[in-house]
Each structure stands twice: as C-alpha cells, then as structure tokens.
Amino acid sequence: METISVSKLILLSIFLGFLQLINSARIGYDNKGITINGQRKLLISGSIHYPRSTPDMWEDLIKKAKHGGLDVIDTYVFWNGHEPSPGKYHFEGRYDLVRFIKTIHRAGLYVNLRIGPYVCAEWNFGGFPVWLKYVPGISFRTDNEPFKRAMQGFTEKIVDMMKKENLFASQGGPIIMSQIENEYGSEEKEFGAAGKAYVDWAASMANGLKTGVPWLMCKQDDAPDPLINTCNGFYCDYFKPNKPNKPKMWTEAWSGWFTEFGGPVHERPVEDLAFAVARFIQTGGSYINYYMYHGGTNFGRTAGGPFITTSYDYDAPIDEYGLIRQPKYGHLKDLHRALKLSERALLSSEPEITSLGTYHQAFVFKGQGTCAAFLSNFHFTSSARVKFNNEHYDLPAWSISILPDCKHVVFNTAKVGVQTSHTQMIPANARLLSWKMYDEDLSSLEESPTMTAPGLLEQINVTRDSSDYLWYMTSVHVSPSDLHGAPSLMVESAGPALHVFVNGKFAGSAFGTREDRRLTFKGPVNLQSGMNRITLLSVAVGLPNVGPHYEIWKTGVLGPVVLNGLSSGKRDLTWQKWSYQVGLKGENMQLTSPNGASSNEWIDASLAAQKTQPLTWYKANFDAPGGVEPLAVDMKSMGKGEIWINGRSIGRYWITYAKGDCKPCSYAGTYRQGNCQSGCNNPTQRWYHVPRAWLKPTQNLMVVFEELGGDASKISLVKRSVSRVCADAFEHHPMVQNWRVDSNGDQQIMHRAKVHLQCGPGQSISSIQFASFGTPLGTCGSFLMGTCHSENSLDIVEKLCVGQRRCSVPITNSNFGGDPCRNVLKRLTVEAICS
Ligand code: GAL
C-alpha cells in the first residue's frame, strides 16, 4: 500500500516537473527587445503596487490592465511591509505578494518584479524598515557590510519565495524580469568609489541568485553586464542603453505625478503621454511601463514624505478607486493597439528617419515583408500637412500618427476618439450614528513618561516610527516679577509638524513646508507664577523616501526652545531635563480597534456639541452603503489626523489648502510636473478611500483622531460614481479598433468611425443631454449646435443608448437618415447622463 502511494507520488512529481518544463519560458534580450523563447517582444507594462489596493480589487485592476492593452504588470516589493521587525515576516492581506503575482499569472500577463529593496515610490522611508537604521555600523545604499548583508538577505528571501512557488518564467511562472536597486545613478556620484563598488556588488549579488530572467537597473548608466540599464522620466526617446546588445527600455513613463499635502493635484494630458510613448517607440524602444497604471492609496502610515498624501492617484489610467479614467485609459488602449499592429516591423529593423519639414519627421520600419511608419510633428503650436510616400497627411501640433502599413493612419496621439468621463462624489446615504468623543487629555502625560533625558532627542530615535506622535515635556519655574513682560515661546524643530501646549492649554501649531520640513513656532504664552508645564507634540507626516542619505535626516524638536519676554530676560530650555512619551494615550489604549473603542471613557458627542477642540478622538457607527460604487469619507469639516475603519487605518488626513499655479493646460509642449496643476485653493485631499472589503453589512466602526479641531458631525460617506460621459469624433476619425490582423499577419482595415459610450459599474445611461451629428461646438458640459445639425441626432442616439450600460453609435450619414450638409466634414458629439 505504502509503496504504491510513494510511486504515485514520484509519478506525480515527474508529471508536475514535466508540466513546468513545457510551460517554462526562456527569457533573454538582444538590441531590439526582450525575447521570450527566442522571439522579440514589444511589451507594454503598467505599475500597480499591491499594498496600495486591497486583495479583492486586484483581479479587477489586472483585468482592466489587460483590457487596456498591457502585457506586463510592474510592482516594487515593499520591504518594510514584509519585515516590520527583524526576522518577523508578513505576507498576508495587502502584502500577499504571491497571491498578487498568481492573480497576474491567471490573467495571462507577465510581471516585472522590482525588488529594490530600495524603492523610493513616495513610500515611508523609501521601503526600508526603520529598524534597519539601527543595525550597528550601517550605512544605507553603499559599500557597507551590514547594509549589504541585510539587502542580500531580503532579496534572497523574496527570490527564494518566488522560486518555491515556481513564479519565475524560467519555471513556468509570469516573472520575466526583476530589478535590483532603484535610480542609484545620481547617488553613486556622491558616494564615489564606494558607490561604484556597491553597484558592482549589487549586480553580481543579483546575478548570483540565478532566477533565469534578466535583471534591470533603472537610471544606472554604468549597470554592469548582463544587467540592462533602463530609463525613467516624462520622456525617454533620447535614451540609449550602455551596450549595443541591450534593448531600449523605459521602466517609468510617468503617467502623472504624486500629490503632497499643501500642494495641487498634478495631471498629465493623455495626448502628451501618448506622444511621449510613440516618440520612444519610433526611436527603437520596445518596453514601456506606465508609472503608475493604477496608483491607489497610501493606507495607514505607508505614505512617504514628509507630506505625501494618502491618495496616490497619480492621474493614472485607472484611478485611485479602481475606476477607469477616461479618456486616459481608452486613448492609451488605442495607442497600444496601433503599436501592436506595427510590432513585426518595429522589432525587425532600425528606423529610417527622413525629414518632412523643419519640425516634421518620418520614422519608417521595414522588415519581414512589413512596413510601419510614424509621422511626427514636434512643433508646440502649429499643425502641419506633410507629404509621405506621395500621400498627404495632417498632423496636429505635438503629435505622431501611426501607420502600421505605411499607408493608413490608425492612430494620432493628439486625436482622442474615446469618451471623457466625469466622476463625482455623491452622498452615500449612510448615516454616521451615535458619535462619541474622547479627549486626549494631557493631565496624566507626565506620570509615566517613556523616558527622560537632558536636552532634546531626535524623534525617530525615540519612537522608531511606532507612532507619528512624540510628546516632549518639561517644566519651568517663573517668579511673579518675571510676568510683568509679555512672555512668548520659541521652538525650533526639524519638523514636520508641531502642536504646543502650555499648562495643558493649546498655544498653537507650526508646520514645515514641502520645500523645507523645518519649522519655527513663535507665540505668546500664558504663564503663571510658579511651575509651568511646556508640552510639545511633534508629529511625523511620513518619513523621507528620497535624497542623499535621507535615512539620517532628522525629525522632531531639536531646539533651541526659548522663553522670551520674561522680565528677567530670556530662558533657554533646550538643555534642561525633558521627558518623553511615545504615541497618544488613545493609541496606547487601542481606541482605534473595535475592542478598545468600546471602552466606557468615550462620551456622547452631543454633550460636547460644537466643541471643536484639538486632540480629540471621535467614533461613530454606520451600515455599509448599498451598491457597488467605491466609497470614500468626506473630511472637509475636519483639520488633521488619521482615520480607522473597523480597526484598520485608511490613512492620514489633512485638510490643508493647495497652493499652486493652476492655469489652463495645453497638452502640447514639453511636459514637466507643475505644468498641469489643478485644485488650487481647495483642500489638497478632501476624500479618503474606504475599501468596501473592510466593511461589514452593519455596525461598522469609524474612529477619527483629530489634532487641530473640526466638526465631526459633518463627516460623511460618499460614493464615487460616473456622472456623465461625453464623446465626440469626426466621421473619418482613425479608428484603430476597426483594424484586424489576419492569419497571414497582414492588417485589414474596416473603416467605420463610431462613438462609444459607457457608464460606471452598476450604472446605465439614463438620458442623453446633447447629441449632434453635424458641426457642433463647445466642450463636454457645454456643447452647442453648430450651423450643420442632423435633426435625427437625439432620437437616434437615445434609441441606441438610453437604458444601456454601454452603446456604440456609427458616425455615418446613413445612420442619421442622410447627409445633413454635403461636402462638410461632420462630427458626432454626445453627452450622456449616467445613473
Ligand atoms: C522615480 C522613482 C519612483 C517614484 C517616482 C516619482 O524617480 O523611481 O519610485 O518615486 O520617481 O513618483
């Protein structure tokens, strides 16, 4: 009996090994691209960071990415999430890396695993665990033994885990490449010879792990062979790999930019992003990764900084909440399709470049009996009519047309044929019930300090980042004669935020800025004769994630701390005895967790109506709103703090108003972060994502800690939904969707421009606000009829669309019962309401 089962087992393992062998893929590269089983590939990739969404969202995000034309999902690996204390690993929930990669595999996509382990990524401490800083003798990211030992240990841990699950392509898995380090090139210069030695070590350490797939180093001109050096940036067409046998790869095509509290929201027009990608491909690039394709949310205290917002939306093609952002998503999807139609030609030859005018060029790829051309207009403002192969082509300013057969334009980067969607936050009709509050009172703080010391201590050295909050407490004796002046307190802090209390009363706050974290508090104080208590609450808002030796940058009150305006002169408190308390009382009592929150120290919030005092905890219950729309909490009435739902932190909030330079933004011209700002003079972030997966049907607990003071009764839940969609396209709009590649690999054209409309999940088109086939004017939200208009427009569109979740309307005379105006180029413009 036993022998049978053993032999069965042996057979099974031989069978599994065989399966793996037939599924395993040989990944290599040459000068033109990554090769899979010897075949060159044009690969379109997008970054989705697994801890920035919840596992229940992953499958949908990945499906949307696939549907958007992606071949690869790129993610960093977040060391501080996986090893919160030395040797204690965490790979559950949002940190279930294996599940994330398997989800990608199931969808049929590949993975670029950017292990780092330094990741930058606007992530707390750049992904390093804070304990790493306290390893004796350590110096980060240089030729330092303790650091290299730790980095190798974690890298091996991840590689072994992937191997054990057969996740490398060489084992039949989806991982086709990996990254070691991240943008070390500029740092290396500062480290001199030690920097160079570290790069060489990192490359050979990675190679030694024998993953069977190529390793990349981004922004690393001297990446040692066989590692591939790659480009990150808003444009990368100028980039050349460091050896002629390496492919030209773009690992971070920034699809937008991140947001910082106090700053505006950055957008990047899709016409420019598409132009940048087409430029990269026409100059021989064959791998592009959108950073980010879905940005997501910095839950808990994972945001880096300081001052990185909880939202990491990034203006990405899939928004923070997992909804498709249109037209960004759809226009890039069309681009990807146009690129894939040209793939064979692109990968089999170098481009022949011909000038078509001062600002105009043709890039032609010919090979294997195919021909693909990219016609480019680099002028910022003027469109052009160029002649190519004896035909005329119109090119809008700052745009590229793609001709997969060197004849027909299937896509132009500046002509957006897909719909624009408008989303809005609508009341979720979920009442937050029975508000209670708890006062984070200061009276007992000094009774059991974490420690006392002469002078002022650096904050992270004391907290080890176990909390954002560190109390600094001291006392000062003032004689009656001292009080004749006007006493004031001056506190200098390395930042980033500070609240000051004197004798238990709030005396004011001070904040660093995004440019300079340091801050100075100066303010009058109410002193009494005798002993006075000075209590400072220093607040971290995300640890730095980038910059030379950012790990040694300081946080917290470093002094001087001086009392001015006493009759006897000034009193320097810097070097006297200070006591310290790590974290808030409410945190230590675990008020944030459902069990702790039921403590009877909470009082009815109505008792304290309108008491918008600082340092207050609030809690309320709510039932999960119905429907499928993503949810958020509107914090406009509040100040600054953190929010927990059923014991899990959804992140820091801060209703600080955006200072910026918001002006109309044109897609044309070289994009820089700062070009297309929005949201000036509004809260940088008003809404905070509440993952549906964290809710129960009833009796959910929301806990809020408010530092400054706010009106908790006005906190509300909202749903994110698509309110209206607009589409507008010309009758002869190049429609890449209408192209097919037949079994011989030849393209076939099917000309028929259409307008496609689609509402959000769970919605349908409830009415058509505007429809005109003719020469309509205006933009989405304010369309007008032009001189030419088909009377049937509204009827036809209503018939095809109302009541549907999605619809397509052909832009042809016959569809509208005849030509409303002969010899005029017509468009179809539609605005639909979703509900
Ligand atoms: C890059 C870095 C990324 C991210 C990005 C900005 O330089 O590699 O991790 O920080 O900048 O969002």
Short mmCIF file of C-alpha atoms in Angstrom, two decimals, residues 144-426:
data_model
loop_
_atom_site.label_atom_id
_atom_site.label_comp_id
_atom_site.label_asym_id
_atom_site.label_seq_id
_atom_site.Cartn_x
_atom_site.Cartn_y
_atom_site.Cartn_z
CA ASN A 144 28.87 48.82 3.68
CA GLU A 145 28.91 45.27 5.00
CA PRO A 146 25.94 45.44 7.43
CA PHE A 147 23.80 47.06 4.74
CA LYS A 148 24.82 44.65 2.01
CA ARG A 149 24.19 41.71 4.32
CA ALA A 150 20.66 42.93 5.09
CA MET A 151 19.91 43.81 1.46
CA GLN A 152 21.10 40.44 0.24
CA GLY A 153 19.13 38.69 2.97
CA PHE A 154 15.86 40.30 1.95
CA THR A 155 16.50 39.96 -1.79
CA GLU A 156 17.24 36.26 -1.34
CA LYS A 157 14.16 35.84 0.79
CA ILE A 158 11.97 37.21 -1.99
CA VAL A 159 13.73 35.33 -4.78
CA ASP A 160 13.51 32.07 -2.82
CA MET A 161 9.83 32.63 -2.15
CA MET A 162 9.19 33.21 -5.86
CA LYS A 163 11.22 30.14 -6.80
CA LYS A 164 9.40 27.98 -4.32
CA GLU A 165 6.12 28.95 -5.95
CA ASN A 166 7.57 28.48 -9.46
CA LEU A 167 6.86 32.09 -10.31
CA PHE A 168 9.85 32.91 -12.49
CA ALA A 169 9.22 32.47 -16.23
CA SER A 170 12.16 30.07 -16.30
CA GLN A 171 9.99 27.87 -14.04
CA GLY A 172 6.76 28.38 -15.94
CA GLY A 173 5.72 31.47 -13.96
CA PRO A 174 4.92 35.03 -15.04
CA ILE A 175 8.03 36.91 -13.80
CA ILE A 176 10.03 37.80 -16.88
CA MET A 177 12.40 40.31 -15.30
CA SER A 178 13.48 41.78 -11.98
CA GLN A 179 15.02 45.00 -10.78
CA ILE A 180 17.78 45.46 -8.26
CA GLU A 181 18.30 48.91 -6.59
CA ASN A 182 16.38 51.90 -7.94
CA GLU A 183 17.72 55.04 -9.63
CA TYR A 184 21.05 54.76 -7.86
CA GLY A 185 22.99 56.52 -10.66
CA SER A 186 22.83 60.02 -9.20
CA GLU A 187 23.51 58.81 -5.64
CA GLU A 188 26.50 56.83 -6.83
CA LYS A 189 28.29 60.04 -7.78
CA GLU A 190 28.01 61.28 -4.20
CA PHE A 191 29.44 58.03 -2.83
CA GLY A 192 32.46 57.98 -5.17
CA ALA A 193 34.44 54.73 -5.28
CA ALA A 194 32.24 53.13 -2.59
CA GLY A 195 29.20 53.83 -4.78
CA LYS A 196 30.77 52.12 -7.78
CA ALA A 197 31.81 49.13 -5.67
CA TYR A 198 28.24 48.88 -4.34
CA VAL A 199 26.73 48.87 -7.86
CA ASP A 200 29.09 46.11 -8.92
CA TRP A 201 28.31 44.14 -5.79
CA ALA A 202 24.53 44.57 -6.21
CA ALA A 203 24.68 43.40 -9.82
CA SER A 204 26.72 40.32 -9.07
CA MET A 205 24.69 39.52 -5.96
CA ALA A 206 21.50 39.65 -8.06
CA ASN A 207 23.02 37.58 -10.85
CA GLY A 208 24.19 35.04 -8.36
CA LEU A 209 20.56 34.35 -7.40
CA LYS A 210 20.05 32.52 -10.70
CA THR A 211 16.49 33.46 -11.39
CA GLY A 212 16.81 32.62 -15.07
CA VAL A 213 15.34 36.01 -16.08
CA PRO A 214 17.14 39.31 -16.80
CA TRP A 215 17.88 41.86 -14.08
CA LEU A 216 17.38 45.56 -14.67
CA MET A 217 18.85 48.66 -13.07
CA CYS A 218 16.96 51.88 -13.77
CA LYS A 219 18.73 55.22 -14.21
CA GLN A 220 22.07 53.48 -13.87
CA ASP A 221 24.26 54.32 -16.86
CA ASP A 222 27.06 52.05 -15.68
CA ALA A 223 24.86 49.00 -14.91
CA PRO A 224 27.32 46.07 -15.19
CA ASP A 225 26.66 43.37 -17.82
CA PRO A 226 24.48 41.47 -18.24
CA LEU A 227 22.10 43.80 -16.34
CA ILE A 228 20.08 46.14 -18.54
CA ASN A 229 20.15 49.84 -17.70
CA THR A 230 16.79 51.48 -18.29
CA CYS A 231 15.28 54.96 -18.41
CA ASN A 232 12.74 56.68 -16.09
CA GLY A 233 11.18 60.05 -16.89
CA PHE A 234 8.46 62.01 -18.65
CA TYR A 235 10.21 61.32 -21.98
CA CYS A 236 12.86 58.76 -22.79
CA ASP A 237 13.30 58.93 -26.57
CA TYR A 238 16.81 60.34 -26.12
CA PHE A 239 17.88 57.30 -24.04
CA LYS A 240 20.43 54.72 -25.16
CA PRO A 241 21.35 51.58 -23.22
CA ASN A 242 25.01 51.25 -22.26
CA LYS A 243 25.80 48.37 -24.63
CA PRO A 244 24.78 47.78 -28.24
CA ASN A 245 23.36 44.33 -27.38
CA LYS A 246 20.87 45.69 -24.83
CA PRO A 247 17.29 46.75 -25.63
CA LYS A 248 15.99 50.27 -25.12
CA MET A 249 13.62 50.06 -22.12
CA TRP A 250 11.56 52.68 -20.28
CA THR A 251 10.73 51.44 -16.77
CA GLU A 252 8.91 54.55 -15.57
CA ALA A 253 6.85 56.56 -18.03
CA TRP A 254 5.28 58.94 -15.54
CA SER A 255 1.57 58.99 -16.29
CA GLY A 256 1.01 61.91 -13.91
CA TRP A 257 2.63 62.81 -10.63
CA PHE A 258 2.16 62.29 -6.91
CA THR A 259 0.47 64.77 -4.57
CA GLU A 260 1.78 66.41 -1.40
CA PHE A 261 -0.36 67.94 1.35
CA GLY A 262 -0.45 71.68 0.72
CA GLY A 263 0.23 71.27 -2.98
CA PRO A 264 -2.03 70.99 -6.02
CA VAL A 265 -3.02 67.86 -7.91
CA HIS A 266 -0.86 67.15 -10.97
CA GLU A 267 -2.34 65.97 -14.21
CA ARG A 268 -0.66 64.83 -17.38
CA PRO A 269 -2.69 65.15 -20.58
CA VAL A 270 -3.01 61.82 -22.33
CA GLU A 271 -2.22 63.38 -25.71
CA ASP A 272 1.24 64.23 -24.39
CA LEU A 273 1.74 60.88 -22.66
CA ALA A 274 0.79 59.06 -25.88
CA PHE A 275 3.12 61.35 -27.82
CA ALA A 276 5.98 60.56 -25.41
CA VAL A 277 5.38 56.81 -25.77
CA ALA A 278 5.15 56.99 -29.56
CA ARG A 279 8.41 59.01 -29.60
CA PHE A 280 10.07 56.33 -27.51
CA ILE A 281 8.90 53.53 -29.78
CA GLN A 282 9.73 55.33 -33.01
CA THR A 283 13.31 55.74 -31.80
CA GLY A 284 13.69 51.99 -31.26
CA GLY A 285 12.20 51.45 -27.78
CA SER A 286 10.45 48.15 -27.19
CA TYR A 287 9.42 48.16 -23.49
CA ILE A 288 7.40 50.82 -21.78
CA ASN A 289 6.00 50.82 -18.26
CA TYR A 290 3.48 53.38 -17.06
CA TYR A 291 4.34 54.59 -13.58
CA MET A 292 1.59 54.41 -12.36
CA TYR A 293 -1.11 52.48 -14.25
CA HIS A 294 -3.08 52.35 -11.02
CA GLY A 295 -1.62 54.43 -8.18
CA GLY A 296 -4.05 53.55 -5.39
CA THR A 297 -3.96 54.59 -1.76
CA ASN A 298 -1.25 55.01 0.87
CA PHE A 299 -3.22 53.26 3.61
CA GLY A 300 -2.18 53.54 7.23
CA ARG A 301 1.12 55.29 7.66
CA THR A 302 2.70 53.97 4.47
CA ALA A 303 2.96 57.38 2.75
CA GLY A 304 6.50 58.70 2.45
CA GLY A 305 7.42 62.25 2.62
CA PRO A 306 7.06 64.11 4.57
CA PHE A 307 3.68 65.34 3.36
CA ILE A 308 2.89 62.72 0.67
CA THR A 309 -0.90 62.50 0.59
CA THR A 310 -2.89 59.39 1.42
CA SER A 311 -4.17 59.33 -2.13
CA TYR A 312 -1.61 58.03 -4.63
CA ASP A 313 -3.98 58.52 -7.53
CA TYR A 314 -1.18 59.80 -9.79
CA ASP A 315 -3.65 60.79 -12.57
CA ALA A 316 -3.15 57.18 -13.69
CA PRO A 317 -5.31 55.44 -16.35
CA ILE A 318 -7.10 53.58 -13.53
CA ASP A 319 -7.96 55.98 -10.73
CA GLU A 320 -7.27 55.61 -7.01
CA TYR A 321 -10.62 53.84 -6.54
CA GLY A 322 -10.11 51.35 -9.36
CA LEU A 323 -12.36 53.13 -11.87
CA ILE A 324 -11.25 53.64 -15.44
CA ARG A 325 -10.14 57.21 -16.07
CA GLN A 326 -11.33 58.39 -19.45
CA PRO A 327 -10.07 59.47 -21.89
CA LYS A 328 -6.67 58.47 -20.49
CA TYR A 329 -7.33 54.76 -20.31
CA GLY A 330 -9.07 54.43 -23.67
CA HIS A 331 -6.70 56.63 -25.65
CA LEU A 332 -3.70 54.64 -24.39
CA LYS A 333 -5.55 51.44 -25.20
CA ASP A 334 -5.93 52.68 -28.79
CA LEU A 335 -2.24 53.58 -28.85
CA HIS A 336 -1.27 50.11 -27.64
CA ARG A 337 -3.35 48.55 -30.36
CA ALA A 338 -1.71 50.73 -33.01
CA LEU A 339 1.72 49.78 -31.68
CA LYS A 340 0.89 46.07 -31.69
CA LEU A 341 -0.33 46.32 -35.28
CA SER A 342 3.14 47.64 -36.10
CA GLU A 343 5.03 45.19 -33.86
CA ARG A 344 6.53 42.97 -36.53
CA ALA A 345 8.05 45.87 -38.45
CA LEU A 346 9.16 47.67 -35.28
CA LEU A 347 11.08 44.72 -33.96
CA SER A 348 12.73 43.64 -37.15
CA SER A 349 14.55 46.79 -38.23
CA GLU A 350 16.11 50.07 -37.21
CA PRO A 351 14.07 53.11 -38.25
CA GLU A 352 14.93 55.04 -41.39
CA ILE A 353 14.46 58.67 -40.45
CA THR A 354 13.54 61.21 -43.08
CA SER A 355 12.81 64.86 -42.66
CA LEU A 356 9.39 66.02 -43.83
CA GLY A 357 9.91 69.65 -42.77
CA THR A 358 11.68 71.68 -40.06
CA TYR A 359 9.70 70.10 -37.25
CA HIS A 360 8.46 67.04 -39.07
CA GLN A 361 9.94 63.59 -39.47
CA ALA A 362 9.01 60.15 -40.71
CA PHE A 363 10.34 57.07 -38.89
CA VAL A 364 9.95 54.06 -41.13
CA PHE A 365 10.45 50.45 -40.09
CA LYS A 366 10.66 47.79 -42.78
CA GLY A 367 11.29 44.13 -42.35
CA GLN A 368 9.83 40.66 -42.80
CA GLY A 369 7.70 41.99 -45.61
CA THR A 370 6.07 44.61 -43.41
CA CYS A 371 6.29 48.36 -43.22
CA ALA A 372 5.24 50.66 -40.39
CA ALA A 373 5.63 54.41 -40.25
CA PHE A 374 5.41 57.04 -37.53
CA LEU A 375 4.86 60.59 -38.82
CA SER A 376 5.83 63.21 -36.25
CA ASN A 377 5.18 66.88 -35.72
CA PHE A 378 7.33 68.32 -32.94
CA HIS A 379 6.01 71.87 -33.23
CA PHE A 380 4.38 73.14 -29.99
CA THR A 381 1.57 75.07 -31.63
CA SER A 382 1.26 74.53 -35.38
CA SER A 383 -0.42 71.65 -37.10
CA ALA A 384 1.06 70.58 -40.41
CA ARG A 385 0.21 68.87 -43.66
CA VAL A 386 3.10 66.62 -44.65
CA LYS A 387 3.76 64.55 -47.75
CA PHE A 388 4.82 60.96 -47.24
CA ASN A 389 5.01 58.26 -49.94
CA ASN A 390 3.15 60.64 -52.24
CA GLU A 391 0.17 60.98 -49.92
CA HIS A 392 -0.78 63.95 -47.76
CA TYR A 393 -1.22 63.61 -44.01
CA ASP A 394 -2.47 66.15 -41.47
CA LEU A 395 -0.61 66.21 -38.20
CA PRO A 396 -1.88 68.25 -35.25
CA ALA A 397 0.77 70.15 -33.25
CA TRP A 398 2.95 67.98 -30.96
CA SER A 399 1.65 64.71 -32.32
CA ILE A 400 2.56 61.46 -34.02
CA SER A 401 0.44 59.45 -36.44
CA ILE A 402 0.93 55.72 -36.60
CA LEU A 403 0.62 53.93 -39.97
CA PRO A 404 1.00 50.17 -39.39
CA ASP A 405 1.06 49.56 -43.16
CA CYS A 406 2.96 52.76 -44.09
CA LYS A 407 -0.27 53.99 -45.67
CA HIS A 408 -3.26 54.26 -43.38
CA VAL A 409 -3.29 56.33 -40.21
CA VAL A 410 -4.87 54.24 -37.47
CA PHE A 411 -3.98 56.49 -34.58
CA ASN A 412 -2.82 60.00 -33.89
CA THR A 413 -1.57 60.84 -30.40
CA ALA A 414 -3.43 64.17 -30.29
CA LYS A 415 -6.78 62.98 -31.70
CA VAL A 416 -8.75 61.48 -28.87
CA GLY A 417 -11.62 59.35 -30.13
CA VAL A 418 -12.69 57.86 -26.81
CA GLN A 419 -15.14 59.25 -24.31
CA THR A 420 -14.38 61.60 -21.44
CA SER A 421 -15.92 60.55 -18.12
CA HIS A 422 -16.76 62.85 -15.25
CA THR A 423 -16.85 61.34 -11.82
CA GLN A 424 -18.36 62.84 -8.73
CA MET A 425 -18.65 62.09 -5.07
CA ILE A 426 -22.32 61.70 -4.21
#
